[in-house]
PDB file of C-alpha atoms in Angstrom:
ATOM      1  CA  GLY A   1     -31.509  -9.241 -42.254  1.00 83.00           C
ATOM      2  CA  GLY A   2     -28.860  -6.792 -44.090  1.00 91.00           C
ATOM      3  CA  GLY A   3     -28.413  -9.876 -46.384  1.00 96.00           C
ATOM      4  CA  ILE A   4     -31.209 -12.650 -45.795  1.00 95.00           C
ATOM      5  CA  THR A   5     -34.133 -12.993 -43.176  1.00 95.00           C
ATOM      6  CA  TRP A   6     -35.585 -16.492 -42.050  1.00 92.00           C
ATOM      7  CA  GLU A   7     -38.511 -16.333 -40.106  1.00 89.00           C
ATOM      8  CA  ALA A   8     -40.554 -19.868 -40.205  1.00 83.00           C
ATOM      9  CA  ASN A   9     -42.329 -21.494 -37.104  1.00 82.00           C
ATOM     10  CA  ASN A  10     -41.567 -24.714 -38.110  1.00 84.00           C
ATOM     11  CA  GLY A  11     -39.244 -24.415 -41.147  1.00 90.00           C
ATOM     12  CA  VAL A  12     -35.574 -25.854 -41.443  1.00 94.00           C
ATOM     13  CA  ALA A  13     -33.414 -23.410 -43.409  1.00 94.00           C
ATOM     14  CA  LEU A  14     -29.996 -24.223 -45.017  1.00 97.00           C
ATOM     15  CA  ILE A  15     -27.246 -21.855 -45.901  1.00 98.00           C
ATOM     16  CA  ARG A  16     -23.797 -23.803 -47.867  1.00 98.00           C
ATOM     17  CA  ASP A  17     -21.157 -23.033 -49.666  1.00 98.00           C
ATOM     18  CA  THR A  18     -22.337 -19.035 -49.965  1.00 98.00           C
ATOM     19  CA  ARG A  19     -20.154 -15.401 -49.451  1.00 98.00           C
ATOM     20  CA  ILE A  20     -22.542 -12.978 -47.082  1.00 98.00           C
ATOM     21  CA  ALA A  21     -21.010 -10.144 -47.446  1.00 98.00           C
ATOM     22  CA  ARG A  22     -20.630  -5.999 -46.925  1.00 98.00           C
ATOM     23  CA  ASN A  23     -24.913  -5.964 -46.004  1.00 98.00           C
ATOM     24  CA  THR A  24     -25.985  -3.349 -44.118  1.00 98.00           C
ATOM     25  CA  ALA A  25     -29.277  -3.729 -41.576  1.00 98.00           C
ATOM     26  CA  ILE A  26     -31.256  -0.890 -39.359  1.00 96.00           C
ATOM     27  CA  GLY A  27     -32.276  -4.008 -36.521  1.00 95.00           C
ATOM     28  CA  LEU A  28     -30.849  -6.833 -36.148  1.00 97.00           C
ATOM     29  CA  GLY A  29     -28.081  -9.119 -38.548  1.00 98.00           C
ATOM     30  CA  GLY A  30     -26.179  -6.940 -41.308  1.00 98.00           C
ATOM     31  CA  GLY A  31     -25.311 -10.368 -42.745  1.00 98.00           C
ATOM     32  CA  LEU A  32     -28.388 -13.048 -42.110  1.00 98.00           C
ATOM     33  CA  SER A  33     -31.089 -12.661 -39.868  1.00 97.00           C
ATOM     34  CA  ALA A  34     -33.144 -16.016 -38.312  1.00 96.00           C
ATOM     35  CA  PHE A  35     -36.258 -15.173 -36.073  1.00 93.00           C
ATOM     36  CA  ARG A  36     -38.075 -18.704 -35.714  1.00 90.00           C
ATOM     37  CA  GLY A  37     -37.268 -22.356 -36.503  1.00 93.00           C
ATOM     38  CA  SER A  38     -34.410 -23.990 -37.473  1.00 95.00           C
ATOM     39  CA  LEU A  39     -30.920 -22.768 -39.295  1.00 96.00           C
ATOM     40  CA  ILE A  40     -28.800 -24.200 -40.811  1.00 97.00           C
ATOM     41  CA  VAL A  41     -25.061 -22.604 -41.435  1.00 98.00           C
ATOM     42  CA  LEU A  42     -22.668 -24.225 -43.580  1.00 98.00           C
ATOM     43  CA  ARG A  43     -18.815 -23.848 -45.373  1.00 98.00           C
ATOM     44  CA  THR A  44     -20.038 -20.366 -45.624  1.00 98.00           C
ATOM     45  CA  VAL A  45     -18.496 -17.097 -45.437  1.00 98.00           C
ATOM     46  CA  VAL A  46     -19.827 -14.010 -43.317  1.00 98.00           C
ATOM     47  CA  GLU A  47     -18.308 -11.056 -43.333  1.00 98.00           C
ATOM     48  CA  GLU A  48     -17.642  -6.729 -43.839  1.00 98.00           C
ATOM     49  CA  ASN A  49     -21.513  -7.526 -42.650  1.00 98.00           C
ATOM     50  CA  HIS A  50     -22.876  -4.247 -40.244  1.00 98.00           C
ATOM     51  CA  ALA A  51     -26.216  -3.793 -38.402  1.00 98.00           C
ATOM     52  CA  ASP A  52     -27.426  -0.700 -36.253  1.00 98.00           C
ATOM     53  CA  GLY A  53     -28.539  -2.652 -33.542  1.00 98.00           C
ATOM     54  CA  ALA A  54     -27.013  -6.613 -32.598  1.00 98.00           C
ATOM     55  CA  GLY A  55     -25.805  -9.069 -34.955  1.00 98.00           C
ATOM     56  CA  GLY A  56     -23.405  -7.889 -37.518  1.00 98.00           C
ATOM     57  CA  GLY A  57     -22.684 -10.749 -39.055  1.00 98.00           C
ATOM     58  CA  ILE A  58     -26.120 -13.054 -37.860  1.00 98.00           C
ATOM     59  CA  ALA A  59     -28.318 -12.352 -35.155  1.00 98.00           C
ATOM     60  CA  SER A  60     -30.574 -15.249 -34.535  1.00 97.00           C
ATOM     61  CA  GLY A  61     -34.306 -16.603 -31.903  1.00 96.00           C
ATOM     62  CA  ALA A  62     -33.680 -19.521 -34.168  1.00 96.00           C
ATOM     63  CA  ALA A  63     -32.262 -23.446 -33.233  1.00 96.00           C
ATOM     64  CA  LEU A  64     -29.094 -22.576 -35.571  1.00 97.00           C
ATOM     65  CA  ALA A  65     -26.318 -24.489 -36.286  1.00 98.00           C
ATOM     66  CA  LEU A  66     -23.231 -22.891 -37.552  1.00 98.00           C
ATOM     67  CA  ALA A  67     -20.303 -24.997 -39.190  1.00 98.00           C
ATOM     68  CA  ASP A  68     -17.147 -25.129 -41.125  1.00 98.00           C
ATOM     69  CA  SER A  69     -17.498 -21.883 -41.363  1.00 98.00           C
ATOM     70  CA  ARG A  70     -16.134 -17.906 -40.959  1.00 98.00           C
ATOM     71  CA  VAL A  71     -17.301 -14.896 -39.864  1.00 98.00           C
ATOM     72  CA  THR A  72     -15.334 -12.042 -39.704  1.00 98.00           C
ATOM     73  CA  GLY A  73     -14.865  -7.579 -40.179  1.00 98.00           C
ATOM     74  CA  ASN A  74     -18.936  -7.420 -39.004  1.00 98.00           C
ATOM     75  CA  THR A  75     -19.573  -4.953 -36.286  1.00 98.00           C
ATOM     76  CA  ALA A  76     -22.832  -3.809 -34.750  1.00 98.00           C
ATOM     77  CA  THR A  77     -23.732  -2.196 -31.353  1.00 98.00           C
ATOM     78  CA  HIS A  78     -23.757  -5.347 -29.530  1.00 98.00           C
ATOM     79  CA  GLY A  79     -22.559  -8.938 -30.923  1.00 98.00           C
ATOM     80  CA  GLY A  80     -20.159  -7.549 -33.350  1.00 98.00           C
ATOM     81  CA  GLY A  81     -20.135 -11.089 -35.041  1.00 98.00           C
ATOM     82  CA  VAL A  82     -22.826 -12.931 -34.423  1.00 98.00           C
ATOM     83  CA  HIS A  83     -25.867 -12.237 -31.448  1.00 98.00           C
ATOM     84  CA  LEU A  84     -27.720 -15.097 -30.479  1.00 98.00           C
ATOM     85  CA  TRP A  85     -31.375 -14.276 -27.851  1.00 97.00           C
ATOM     86  CA  HIS A  86     -33.385 -17.253 -28.296  1.00 92.00           C
ATOM     87  CA  GLY A  87     -33.381 -21.417 -29.589  1.00 92.00           C
ATOM     88  CA  HIS A  88     -30.389 -23.491 -28.526  1.00 96.00           C
ATOM     89  CA  THR A  89     -26.784 -22.439 -31.236  1.00 98.00           C
ATOM     90  CA  ILE A  90     -24.300 -25.323 -31.254  1.00 98.00           C
ATOM     91  CA  VAL A  91     -20.903 -23.498 -33.327  1.00 98.00           C
ATOM     92  CA  THR A  92     -18.721 -25.934 -34.600  1.00 98.00           C
ATOM     93  CA  ASN A  93     -15.025 -25.889 -36.769  1.00 98.00           C
ATOM     94  CA  THR A  94     -15.646 -21.974 -37.426  1.00 98.00           C
ATOM     95  CA  THR A  95     -13.822 -19.056 -36.688  1.00 98.00           C
ATOM     96  CA  ILE A  96     -15.054 -16.037 -35.616  1.00 98.00           C
ATOM     97  CA  SER A  97     -12.018 -13.113 -35.963  1.00 98.00           C
ATOM     98  CA  GLY A  98     -11.792  -9.204 -35.926  1.00 98.00           C
ATOM     99  CA  ASN A  99     -15.509  -8.365 -35.330  1.00 98.00           C
ATOM    100  CA  THR A 100     -16.524  -5.592 -33.379  1.00 98.00           C
ATOM    101  CA  SER A 101     -18.940  -3.841 -31.515  1.00 98.00           C
ATOM    102  CA  VAL A 102     -19.412  -0.377 -29.815  1.00 98.00           C
ATOM    103  CA  GLU A 103     -20.988  -1.946 -26.442  1.00 98.00           C
ATOM    104  CA  SER A 104     -20.932  -5.573 -25.893  1.00 98.00           C
ATOM    105  CA  GLY A 105     -20.123  -9.189 -27.362  1.00 98.00           C
ATOM    106  CA  GLY A 106     -17.406  -8.190 -29.665  1.00 98.00           C
ATOM    107  CA  GLY A 107     -17.643 -11.693 -31.444  1.00 98.00           C
ATOM    108  CA  VAL A 108     -20.892 -13.368 -29.911  1.00 98.00           C
ATOM    109  CA  HIS A 109     -23.524 -12.040 -27.667  1.00 98.00           C
ATOM    110  CA  VAL A 110     -25.634 -14.687 -26.185  1.00 98.00           C
ATOM    111  CA  TRP A 111     -28.568 -13.077 -24.134  1.00 96.00           C
ATOM    112  CA  LEU A 112     -30.858 -15.471 -22.245  1.00 92.00           C
ATOM    113  CA  THR A 113     -29.825 -18.554 -24.209  1.00 96.00           C
ATOM    114  CA  GLU A 114     -27.358 -21.219 -24.739  1.00 97.00           C
ATOM    115  CA  ALA A 115     -24.494 -21.620 -26.902  1.00 98.00           C
ATOM    116  CA  ASP A 116     -22.314 -25.054 -27.607  1.00 98.00           C
ATOM    117  CA  ILE A 117     -18.790 -24.005 -29.477  1.00 98.00           C
ATOM    118  CA  ILE A 118     -16.740 -26.675 -30.099  1.00 98.00           C
ATOM    119  CA  ARG A 119     -13.175 -26.826 -32.279  1.00 98.00           C
ATOM    120  CA  SER A 120     -13.572 -23.167 -32.866  1.00 98.00           C
ATOM    121  CA  THR A 121     -11.952 -19.619 -32.836  1.00 98.00           C
ATOM    122  CA  ILE A 122     -12.615 -16.613 -30.913  1.00 98.00           C
ATOM    123  CA  SER A 123      -9.737 -14.458 -32.148  1.00 98.00           C
ATOM    124  CA  ARG A 124      -9.167 -10.773 -32.213  1.00 98.00           C
ATOM    125  CA  ASN A 125     -12.505  -9.205 -31.509  1.00 98.00           C
ATOM    126  CA  ARG A 126     -12.757  -5.930 -29.914  1.00 98.00           C
ATOM    127  CA  ALA A 127     -15.814  -4.702 -27.739  1.00 98.00           C
ATOM    128  CA  GLY A 128     -16.464  -1.241 -26.525  1.00 96.00           C
ATOM    129  CA  THR A 129     -17.552  -2.548 -22.069  1.00 96.00           C
ATOM    130  CA  THR A 130     -17.959  -6.292 -21.978  1.00 96.00           C
ATOM    131  CA  GLY A 131     -16.527  -9.459 -23.778  1.00 97.00           C
ATOM    132  CA  GLY A 132     -14.434  -8.396 -26.715  1.00 98.00           C
ATOM    133  CA  GLY A 133     -14.988 -12.241 -27.789  1.00 98.00           C
ATOM    134  CA  ILE A 134     -17.453 -13.564 -25.795  1.00 98.00           C
ATOM    135  CA  HIS A 135     -19.974 -11.524 -24.066  1.00 98.00           C
ATOM    136  CA  GLY A 136     -22.569 -14.671 -22.439  1.00 97.00           C
ATOM    137  CA  GLU A 137     -26.047 -12.804 -20.588  1.00 96.00           C
ATOM    138  CA  GLY A 138     -27.008 -16.853 -21.158  1.00 95.00           C
ATOM    139  CA  ASP A 139     -24.953 -19.958 -20.572  1.00 96.00           C
ATOM    140  CA  VAL A 140     -21.967 -20.587 -22.776  1.00 98.00           C
ATOM    141  CA  SER A 141     -19.669 -23.479 -23.115  1.00 98.00           C
ATOM    142  CA  LEU A 142     -16.533 -24.593 -24.772  1.00 98.00           C
ATOM    143  CA  THR A 143     -14.848 -27.242 -25.831  1.00 98.00           C
ATOM    144  CA  ASN A 144     -11.460 -27.523 -27.873  1.00 98.00           C
ATOM    145  CA  SER A 145     -11.927 -24.249 -28.900  1.00 98.00           C
ATOM    146  CA  THR A 146      -9.216 -21.078 -28.288  1.00 98.00           C
ATOM    147  CA  VAL A 147     -10.095 -17.640 -27.073  1.00 98.00           C
ATOM    148  CA  SER A 148      -6.975 -15.408 -28.213  1.00 98.00           C
ATOM    149  CA  GLY A 149      -5.882 -12.023 -29.087  1.00 98.00           C
ATOM    150  CA  ASN A 150      -9.775 -10.060 -28.243  1.00 98.00           C
ATOM    151  CA  SER A 151     -10.091  -7.032 -26.027  1.00 97.00           C
ATOM    152  CA  ALA A 152     -12.551  -5.014 -23.616  1.00 97.00           C
ATOM    153  CA  ALA A 153     -13.271  -2.873 -20.982  1.00 95.00           C
ATOM    154  CA  HIS A 154     -14.007  -5.661 -18.871  1.00 94.00           C
ATOM    155  CA  GLY A 155     -13.838  -9.341 -19.839  1.00 95.00           C
ATOM    156  CA  GLY A 156     -11.459  -9.221 -22.718  1.00 96.00           C
ATOM    157  CA  GLY A 157     -11.837 -12.309 -23.591  1.00 97.00           C
ATOM    158  CA  ILE A 158     -14.729 -13.619 -22.358  1.00 98.00           C
ATOM    159  CA  TRP A 159     -17.408 -11.746 -19.913  1.00 97.00           C
ATOM    160  CA  GLN A 160     -19.801 -13.802 -18.021  1.00 96.00           C
ATOM    161  CA  GLY A 161     -22.607 -12.905 -16.276  1.00 95.00           C
ATOM    162  CA  ALA A 162     -24.156 -16.733 -16.615  1.00 95.00           C
ATOM    163  CA  HIS A 163     -22.654 -20.376 -16.458  1.00 94.00           C
ATOM    164  CA  ALA A 164     -19.798 -21.004 -17.991  1.00 96.00           C
ATOM    165  CA  LEU A 165     -18.350 -24.595 -19.040  1.00 98.00           C
ATOM    166  CA  LEU A 166     -14.718 -24.658 -19.923  1.00 98.00           C
ATOM    167  CA  ARG A 167     -13.196 -28.190 -21.348  1.00 98.00           C
ATOM    168  CA  HIS A 168      -9.425 -29.014 -23.544  1.00 98.00           C
ATOM    169  CA  SER A 169      -9.658 -25.072 -24.600  1.00 98.00           C
ATOM    170  CA  THR A 170      -7.153 -22.154 -24.925  1.00 98.00           C
ATOM    171  CA  VAL A 171      -7.837 -18.306 -23.369  1.00 98.00           C
ATOM    172  CA  THR A 172      -4.724 -16.722 -23.823  1.00 97.00           C
ATOM    173  CA  ALA A 173      -3.563 -13.288 -25.329  1.00 97.00           C
ATOM    174  CA  ASN A 174      -6.618 -11.434 -24.517  1.00 97.00           C
ATOM    175  CA  VAL A 175      -7.018  -8.011 -22.547  1.00 96.00           C
ATOM    176  CA  ALA A 176      -9.266  -6.075 -20.469  1.00 95.00           C
ATOM    177  CA  ALA A 177      -7.888  -2.132 -20.712  1.00 89.00           C
ATOM    178  CA  GLY A 178     -10.938  -0.530 -19.833  1.00 79.00           C
ATOM    179  CA  PRO A 179      -9.987   2.904 -17.265  1.00 74.00           C
ATOM    180  CA  PRO A 180      -9.813   2.538 -13.890  1.00 67.00           C
ATOM    181  CA  ASP A 181     -10.054  -1.065 -12.552  1.00 73.00           C
ATOM    182  CA  ALA A 182     -10.036  -2.999 -15.681  1.00 78.00           C
ATOM    183  CA  SER A 183     -10.941  -6.510 -14.769  1.00 80.00           C
ATOM    184  CA  GLY A 184     -11.199 -10.114 -16.227  1.00 89.00           C
ATOM    185  CA  GLY A 185      -8.465  -9.748 -18.708  1.00 93.00           C
ATOM    186  CA  GLY A 186      -9.354 -13.969 -19.364  1.00 95.00           C
ATOM    187  CA  ILE A 187     -12.245 -14.186 -17.934  1.00 96.00           C
ATOM    188  CA  HIS A 188     -14.346 -12.174 -16.088  1.00 94.00           C
ATOM    189  CA  VAL A 189     -17.145 -14.163 -14.278  1.00 93.00           C
ATOM    190  CA  SER A 190     -20.643 -11.522 -12.943  1.00 89.00           C
ATOM    191  CA  VAL A 191     -21.084 -12.031  -8.606  1.00 79.00           C
ATOM    192  CA  GLY A 192     -23.355 -15.482  -8.400  1.00 82.00           C
ATOM    193  CA  ARG A 193     -22.525 -16.990 -11.226  1.00 87.00           C
ATOM    194  CA  GLU A 194     -20.591 -20.187 -12.188  1.00 89.00           C
ATOM    195  CA  ALA A 195     -17.216 -21.239 -14.109  1.00 91.00           C
ATOM    196  CA  MET A 196     -16.549 -24.638 -14.520  1.00 96.00           C
ATOM    197  CA  LEU A 197     -12.665 -24.998 -16.131  1.00 97.00           C
ATOM    198  CA  SER A 198     -11.288 -28.333 -17.088  1.00 98.00           C
ATOM    199  CA  ASN A 199      -8.031 -28.821 -19.016  1.00 98.00           C
ATOM    200  CA  VAL A 200      -7.757 -25.630 -19.829  1.00 98.00           C
ATOM    201  CA  VAL A 201      -4.973 -23.513 -20.636  1.00 97.00           C
ATOM    202  CA  LEU A 202      -4.996 -19.867 -19.472  1.00 95.00           C
ATOM    203  CA  SER A 203      -2.747 -17.772 -19.782  1.00 94.00           C
ATOM    204  CA  GLY A 204      -0.629 -14.059 -21.273  1.00 95.00           C
ATOM    205  CA  ASN A 205      -3.762 -12.365 -20.440  1.00 95.00           C
ATOM    206  CA  LEU A 206      -4.004  -8.591 -19.284  1.00 94.00           C
ATOM    207  CA  ALA A 207      -5.700  -6.505 -16.831  1.00 91.00           C
ATOM    208  CA  SER A 208      -5.059  -4.287 -14.430  1.00 77.00           C
ATOM    209  CA  SER A 209      -7.445  -6.390 -12.184  1.00 71.00           C
ATOM    210  CA  GLY A 210      -7.289  -9.934 -12.538  1.00 62.00           C
ATOM    211  CA  PRO A 211      -5.772 -10.217 -15.186  1.00 64.00           C
ATOM    212  CA  ASP A 212      -6.701 -14.184 -16.178  1.00 59.00           C
ATOM    213  CA  CYS A 213      -9.655 -14.583 -14.295  1.00 65.00           C
TER     214      CYS A 213
END
């Protein structure tokens, strides 16, 4: 990690009331990277960091709890804000906004792991290819959360290549703008995968093919 690296098989790290800003990594985690163990991040701002690889703000292969925090203005190839590849992640009361990825997952990139996002906002993130707000190649659940104002070529709000569960959430004002047939302004779900929606507002999204879903 450009700013902080955590690596301990059975250890637990706590970061709280901290600002992690303007760091750079050649590989993973411009601001913060965790490779093993457990990581708790509370009341922390992760902003304006860059990774040449994945996870401009945070890259985590640990069990991650991210709460009451803000991840904003970070950049990477994948996962402009957050990149997750191992360990169950729980995001609570957190804003992930204004992040950019060259390829997939402008806000959050979930790869072969699971993420639960609760009472959080994923907004104004951009991805060059898929998943402006969230790119999921692992199971993702959203509860009482908002995905809005994100953009990508496909899956402006959410691009999901695994199972998704959305409850009491809003997906709005996202844009899929890729040529020739942009799909899933709000949510794009890959063939053979399932998305379960319960009490979800899905409206005002834009794409040439399947504006909302």
